[in-house]
Amino acid sequence: MHHHFMILPFIVLFICQEVIANTEIINFVAAEESNVDFSSTTVDSWPLLNYKNNQGHWNVDPALLDTPLQQVCESKTGIDPANPFSCSHELWVALDLDDENWMSYSKFTLRLSWPASSPADLLLEIHSPQAILTRLYKLPHQSTIDDASITTPHLSRTGSPTTRLKYARIRVVDTGIRAPTPDVPASATQAIPFILVLEQLYLGVLPASLLSTVCFLIPVLSCAALATPWILSYLDHFIQQARQELRDFSTAQEKKEH
């Protein structure tokens, strides 16, 4: 028994290590929309998540403390017309949902996770190609977009005028002061590491990564449900015996008092 109590703290510590992270999740519908060719813009160089590569790890510098999260990278000043998406406090990622292995799924989930030890807030948003095109047109000195028009799909199925391609925008803002270390002072701003995971939703609600867990739990819970009546029947014998012993004890006590 003492041996088990020695092991228990290590098990608890291991479990805690698995959950010390913040998570932001957004579910969205992969609707067909008119495609836009961004091959002559910086949009074409954004990192891509797809069926074969559905997760990635990045580091982004947070905006200054007390900056409203919705206002991060929204200032009209200091934007380079040649690279309008050059803000260092955000990351844009293309989400290619047009792979044939994903075509039977209409709903997806994008999960954003970062260490709980990193004092930062992250905002996750999903945009369509048309929304990106509109944003490009609204930027200062960006009255035209070379070759950015509704045309043959880019990063999607060849020959189709529509696409299920989406874009994720992640913005980061600092929310506190880290504990100082010998190499990095407490006041220094450090890049925030985070992981993005793109998955299909089974039945519109179940992420693909949880399918194996659910498949494991179903037979376990089913067996537990079937075994419950037998267990209760087995325990009922001891319960009845205990009750009888209590009644006998009470009767014996009453006789002694008389």
Coordinates of C-alpha atoms in Angstrom, one line a residue:
M1 CA 0.0 0.0 0.0
H2 CA 2.8 2.4 0.9
H3 CA 4.4 1.6 -2.5
H4 CA 1.2 2.9 -4.3
F5 CA 1.2 6.1 -2.3
M6 CA 4.8 6.7 -3.4
I7 CA 3.9 6.3 -7.1
L8 CA 0.7 8.4 -7.0
P9 CA 2.4 11.9 -6.8
F10 CA 4.4 11.1 -10.0
I11 CA 1.2 10.1 -11.8
V12 CA -0.5 13.3 -10.8
L13 CA 2.5 15.4 -11.9
F14 CA 2.6 13.6 -15.3
I15 CA -1.1 14.3 -15.9
C16 CA -0.6 18.0 -15.0
Q17 CA 2.1 18.2 -17.5
E18 CA -0.3 17.2 -20.2
V19 CA -2.9 19.9 -19.4
I20 CA -0.8 23.0 -18.7
A21 CA -1.7 24.8 -21.9
N22 CA -4.3 27.4 -23.0
T23 CA -6.5 26.4 -25.9
E24 CA -8.7 28.3 -28.3
I25 CA -11.0 26.3 -30.6
I26 CA -13.1 27.5 -33.5
N27 CA -15.5 25.3 -35.5
F28 CA -16.5 26.3 -39.0
V29 CA -18.3 25.2 -42.2
A30 CA -16.3 24.4 -45.3
A31 CA -18.7 26.0 -47.8
E32 CA -17.8 26.4 -51.5
E33 CA -17.0 29.9 -52.4
S34 CA -15.6 31.7 -55.5
N35 CA -11.9 31.3 -55.6
V36 CA -9.3 34.1 -55.8
D37 CA -5.8 33.8 -57.3
F38 CA -3.4 35.4 -54.9
S39 CA -0.3 34.1 -56.8
S40 CA 1.2 37.6 -57.2
T41 CA 0.7 38.7 -53.6
T42 CA 2.2 37.8 -50.2
V43 CA -0.9 35.7 -49.5
D44 CA 0.7 33.0 -51.7
S45 CA 3.6 32.6 -49.3
W46 CA 1.6 32.0 -46.2
P47 CA 2.1 28.6 -44.4
L48 CA -0.5 25.9 -45.4
L49 CA -2.3 23.3 -43.4
N50 CA -4.0 20.4 -45.3
Y51 CA -4.9 16.8 -45.0
K52 CA -1.3 15.5 -45.1
N53 CA 0.1 18.3 -42.9
N54 CA -2.7 19.3 -40.6
Q55 CA -0.7 20.8 -37.8
G56 CA 2.1 23.3 -37.3
H57 CA 4.2 25.1 -34.7
W58 CA 5.0 28.8 -34.8
N59 CA 6.3 31.6 -32.6
V60 CA 4.9 35.2 -32.8
D61 CA 6.0 38.3 -31.0
P62 CA 3.1 39.6 -28.8
A63 CA 1.8 43.2 -29.0
L64 CA 2.4 45.5 -26.1
L65 CA 0.6 45.0 -22.8
D66 CA -2.9 46.5 -22.6
T67 CA -3.3 46.6 -26.4
P68 CA -6.9 45.7 -27.2
L69 CA -6.8 42.3 -28.9
Q70 CA -9.2 43.4 -31.6
Q71 CA -6.9 46.3 -32.5
V72 CA -3.7 44.3 -32.8
C73 CA -2.3 44.8 -36.4
E74 CA -5.2 47.0 -37.4
S75 CA -3.4 50.4 -37.5
K76 CA -3.4 52.1 -40.9
T77 CA 0.0 53.6 -40.2
G78 CA 3.3 51.9 -40.9
I79 CA 1.9 49.3 -43.4
D80 CA 4.2 48.4 -46.2
P81 CA 2.1 48.5 -49.5
A82 CA 4.5 45.9 -50.9
N83 CA 3.9 43.6 -48.0
P84 CA 0.6 44.5 -46.4
F85 CA 0.5 41.5 -44.1
S86 CA 3.8 42.2 -42.5
C87 CA 2.7 42.9 -38.9
S88 CA 4.9 41.0 -36.5
H89 CA 2.1 40.4 -33.9
E90 CA 0.0 38.1 -36.2
L91 CA 0.2 35.0 -38.3
W92 CA -1.9 34.1 -41.4
V93 CA -2.3 30.4 -42.3
A94 CA -4.0 29.0 -45.4
L95 CA -6.4 26.1 -44.7
D96 CA -6.7 23.8 -47.7
L97 CA -9.9 21.8 -47.3
D98 CA -10.1 20.7 -51.0
D99 CA -8.2 17.4 -50.6
E100 CA -10.3 14.5 -51.8
N101 CA -9.9 12.8 -48.4
W102 CA -11.7 15.7 -46.8
M103 CA -14.4 16.3 -49.4
S104 CA -17.0 14.2 -47.6
Y105 CA -16.7 16.4 -44.5
S106 CA -18.5 19.8 -44.3
K107 CA -17.5 20.9 -40.8
F108 CA -13.9 21.4 -39.5
T109 CA -12.3 22.5 -36.3
L110 CA -9.1 24.5 -35.8
R111 CA -7.4 24.2 -32.4
L112 CA -4.9 26.8 -31.2
S113 CA -2.8 25.9 -28.1
W114 CA -0.1 27.7 -26.3
P115 CA 1.8 27.2 -22.9
A116 CA 0.0 28.4 -19.8
S117 CA 3.3 29.7 -18.7
S118 CA 3.3 32.3 -21.5
P119 CA 1.3 35.4 -20.4
A120 CA -0.5 36.2 -23.6
D121 CA -4.0 36.3 -25.2
L122 CA -4.4 34.9 -28.7
L123 CA -7.3 35.7 -31.1
L124 CA -8.2 33.1 -33.7
E125 CA -10.4 34.0 -36.7
I126 CA -11.4 32.3 -40.0
H127 CA -11.6 34.3 -43.3
S128 CA -12.7 33.4 -46.8
P129 CA -10.7 34.2 -49.9
Q130 CA -13.1 37.0 -50.7
A131 CA -12.6 38.5 -47.3
I132 CA -8.8 38.5 -47.9
L133 CA -9.4 40.2 -51.3
T134 CA -11.6 42.8 -49.6
R135 CA -8.9 43.5 -47.0
L136 CA -6.3 43.9 -49.6
Y137 CA -8.3 46.5 -51.4
K138 CA -9.0 48.5 -48.2
L139 CA -5.3 48.8 -47.4
P140 CA -3.7 52.3 -48.0
H141 CA -1.9 52.7 -51.4
Q142 CA -3.4 49.3 -52.4
S143 CA -6.0 50.4 -54.9
T144 CA -5.3 47.5 -57.2
I145 CA -4.2 44.0 -56.8
D146 CA -2.1 42.6 -59.7
D147 CA -3.7 39.4 -61.1
A148 CA -5.8 39.0 -58.0
S149 CA -9.1 38.1 -59.5
I150 CA -11.7 35.3 -59.5
T151 CA -9.9 32.7 -61.7
T152 CA -8.6 29.2 -61.7
P153 CA -8.2 27.8 -58.2
H154 CA -4.9 28.2 -56.4
L155 CA -4.1 25.7 -53.6
S156 CA -7.2 23.8 -54.4
R157 CA -8.8 21.5 -57.0
T158 CA -7.6 22.1 -60.5
G159 CA -10.1 23.3 -63.0
S160 CA -12.8 24.4 -60.5
P161 CA -14.0 28.0 -60.2
T162 CA -14.9 27.4 -56.5
T163 CA -12.9 26.4 -53.5
R164 CA -13.3 25.5 -49.8
L165 CA -10.0 27.2 -49.0
K166 CA -10.1 29.3 -45.8
Y167 CA -7.5 31.5 -44.1
A168 CA -6.8 31.6 -40.3
R169 CA -5.6 34.8 -38.6
I170 CA -3.9 34.5 -35.2
R171 CA -3.2 37.7 -33.3
V172 CA -1.1 37.8 -30.1
V173 CA -1.0 40.4 -27.2
D174 CA 1.1 40.4 -24.1
T175 CA -0.9 40.0 -20.8
G176 CA 1.8 40.1 -18.1
I177 CA 5.4 39.8 -16.9
R178 CA 7.2 36.5 -17.0
A179 CA 9.3 35.3 -14.2
P180 CA 12.9 36.4 -14.8
T181 CA 15.6 33.9 -15.8
P182 CA 19.4 34.3 -15.8
D183 CA 19.4 34.7 -19.6
V184 CA 16.2 36.8 -20.1
P185 CA 15.1 39.7 -17.8
A186 CA 11.5 39.9 -16.7
S187 CA 10.8 43.0 -18.8
A188 CA 11.9 41.4 -22.0
T189 CA 9.2 40.5 -24.6
Q190 CA 9.5 36.9 -25.8
A191 CA 7.9 35.3 -28.8
I192 CA 4.8 33.2 -27.9
P193 CA 5.0 29.6 -29.1
F194 CA 1.8 28.0 -30.2
I195 CA 0.4 25.0 -32.2
L196 CA -2.3 24.9 -34.7
V197 CA -4.2 21.7 -35.5
L198 CA -6.8 21.4 -38.3
E199 CA -9.2 18.5 -38.2
Q200 CA -12.4 17.3 -39.7
L201 CA -15.5 16.9 -37.5
Y202 CA -17.2 13.5 -37.6
L203 CA -21.0 13.8 -37.4
G204 CA -20.3 17.6 -37.3
V205 CA -19.2 17.5 -33.7
L206 CA -16.4 15.0 -33.0
P207 CA -12.8 16.0 -33.8
A208 CA -10.8 13.3 -35.7
S209 CA -8.2 13.1 -32.9
L210 CA -10.9 12.1 -30.4
L211 CA -12.3 9.3 -32.5
S212 CA -10.0 6.6 -31.1
T213 CA -10.8 7.7 -27.5
V214 CA -14.5 7.6 -28.1
C215 CA -14.2 4.2 -29.8
F216 CA -12.3 2.9 -26.7
L217 CA -14.8 4.4 -24.3
I218 CA -17.9 3.0 -26.0
P219 CA -17.2 -0.7 -25.3
V220 CA -15.8 0.2 -21.8
L221 CA -18.9 2.1 -20.8
S222 CA -21.1 -0.6 -22.4
C223 CA -19.4 -3.3 -20.4
A224 CA -19.8 -1.2 -17.3
A225 CA -23.5 -0.7 -17.9
L226 CA -24.0 -4.4 -18.4
A227 CA -22.0 -5.3 -15.3
T228 CA -23.7 -2.7 -13.0
P229 CA -26.8 -4.9 -12.2
W230 CA -24.5 -7.9 -11.4
I231 CA -22.3 -5.8 -9.2
L232 CA -25.3 -4.3 -7.4
S233 CA -26.7 -7.7 -6.9
Y234 CA -23.4 -9.0 -5.6
L235 CA -23.0 -6.1 -3.2
D236 CA -26.7 -6.3 -2.0
H237 CA -25.8 -9.5 -0.2
F238 CA -23.2 -7.8 1.9
I239 CA -25.5 -4.8 2.4
Q240 CA -28.3 -7.0 3.7
Q241 CA -25.8 -8.8 5.9
A242 CA -24.5 -5.6 7.4
R243 CA -28.1 -4.4 8.1
Q244 CA -28.9 -7.6 9.8
E245 CA -25.8 -7.3 12.0
L246 CA -26.8 -3.8 12.9
R247 CA -30.3 -5.0 13.9
D248 CA -28.9 -7.8 16.0
F249 CA -26.5 -5.4 17.7
S250 CA -29.3 -3.0 18.5
T251 CA -31.4 -5.8 19.8
A252 CA -28.6 -7.1 22.0
Q253 CA -28.0 -3.5 23.4
E254 CA -31.7 -3.1 24.3
K255 CA -31.7 -6.5 26.1
K256 CA -28.7 -5.4 28.2
E257 CA -30.4 -2.1 29.2
H258 CA -33.5 -4.0 30.4

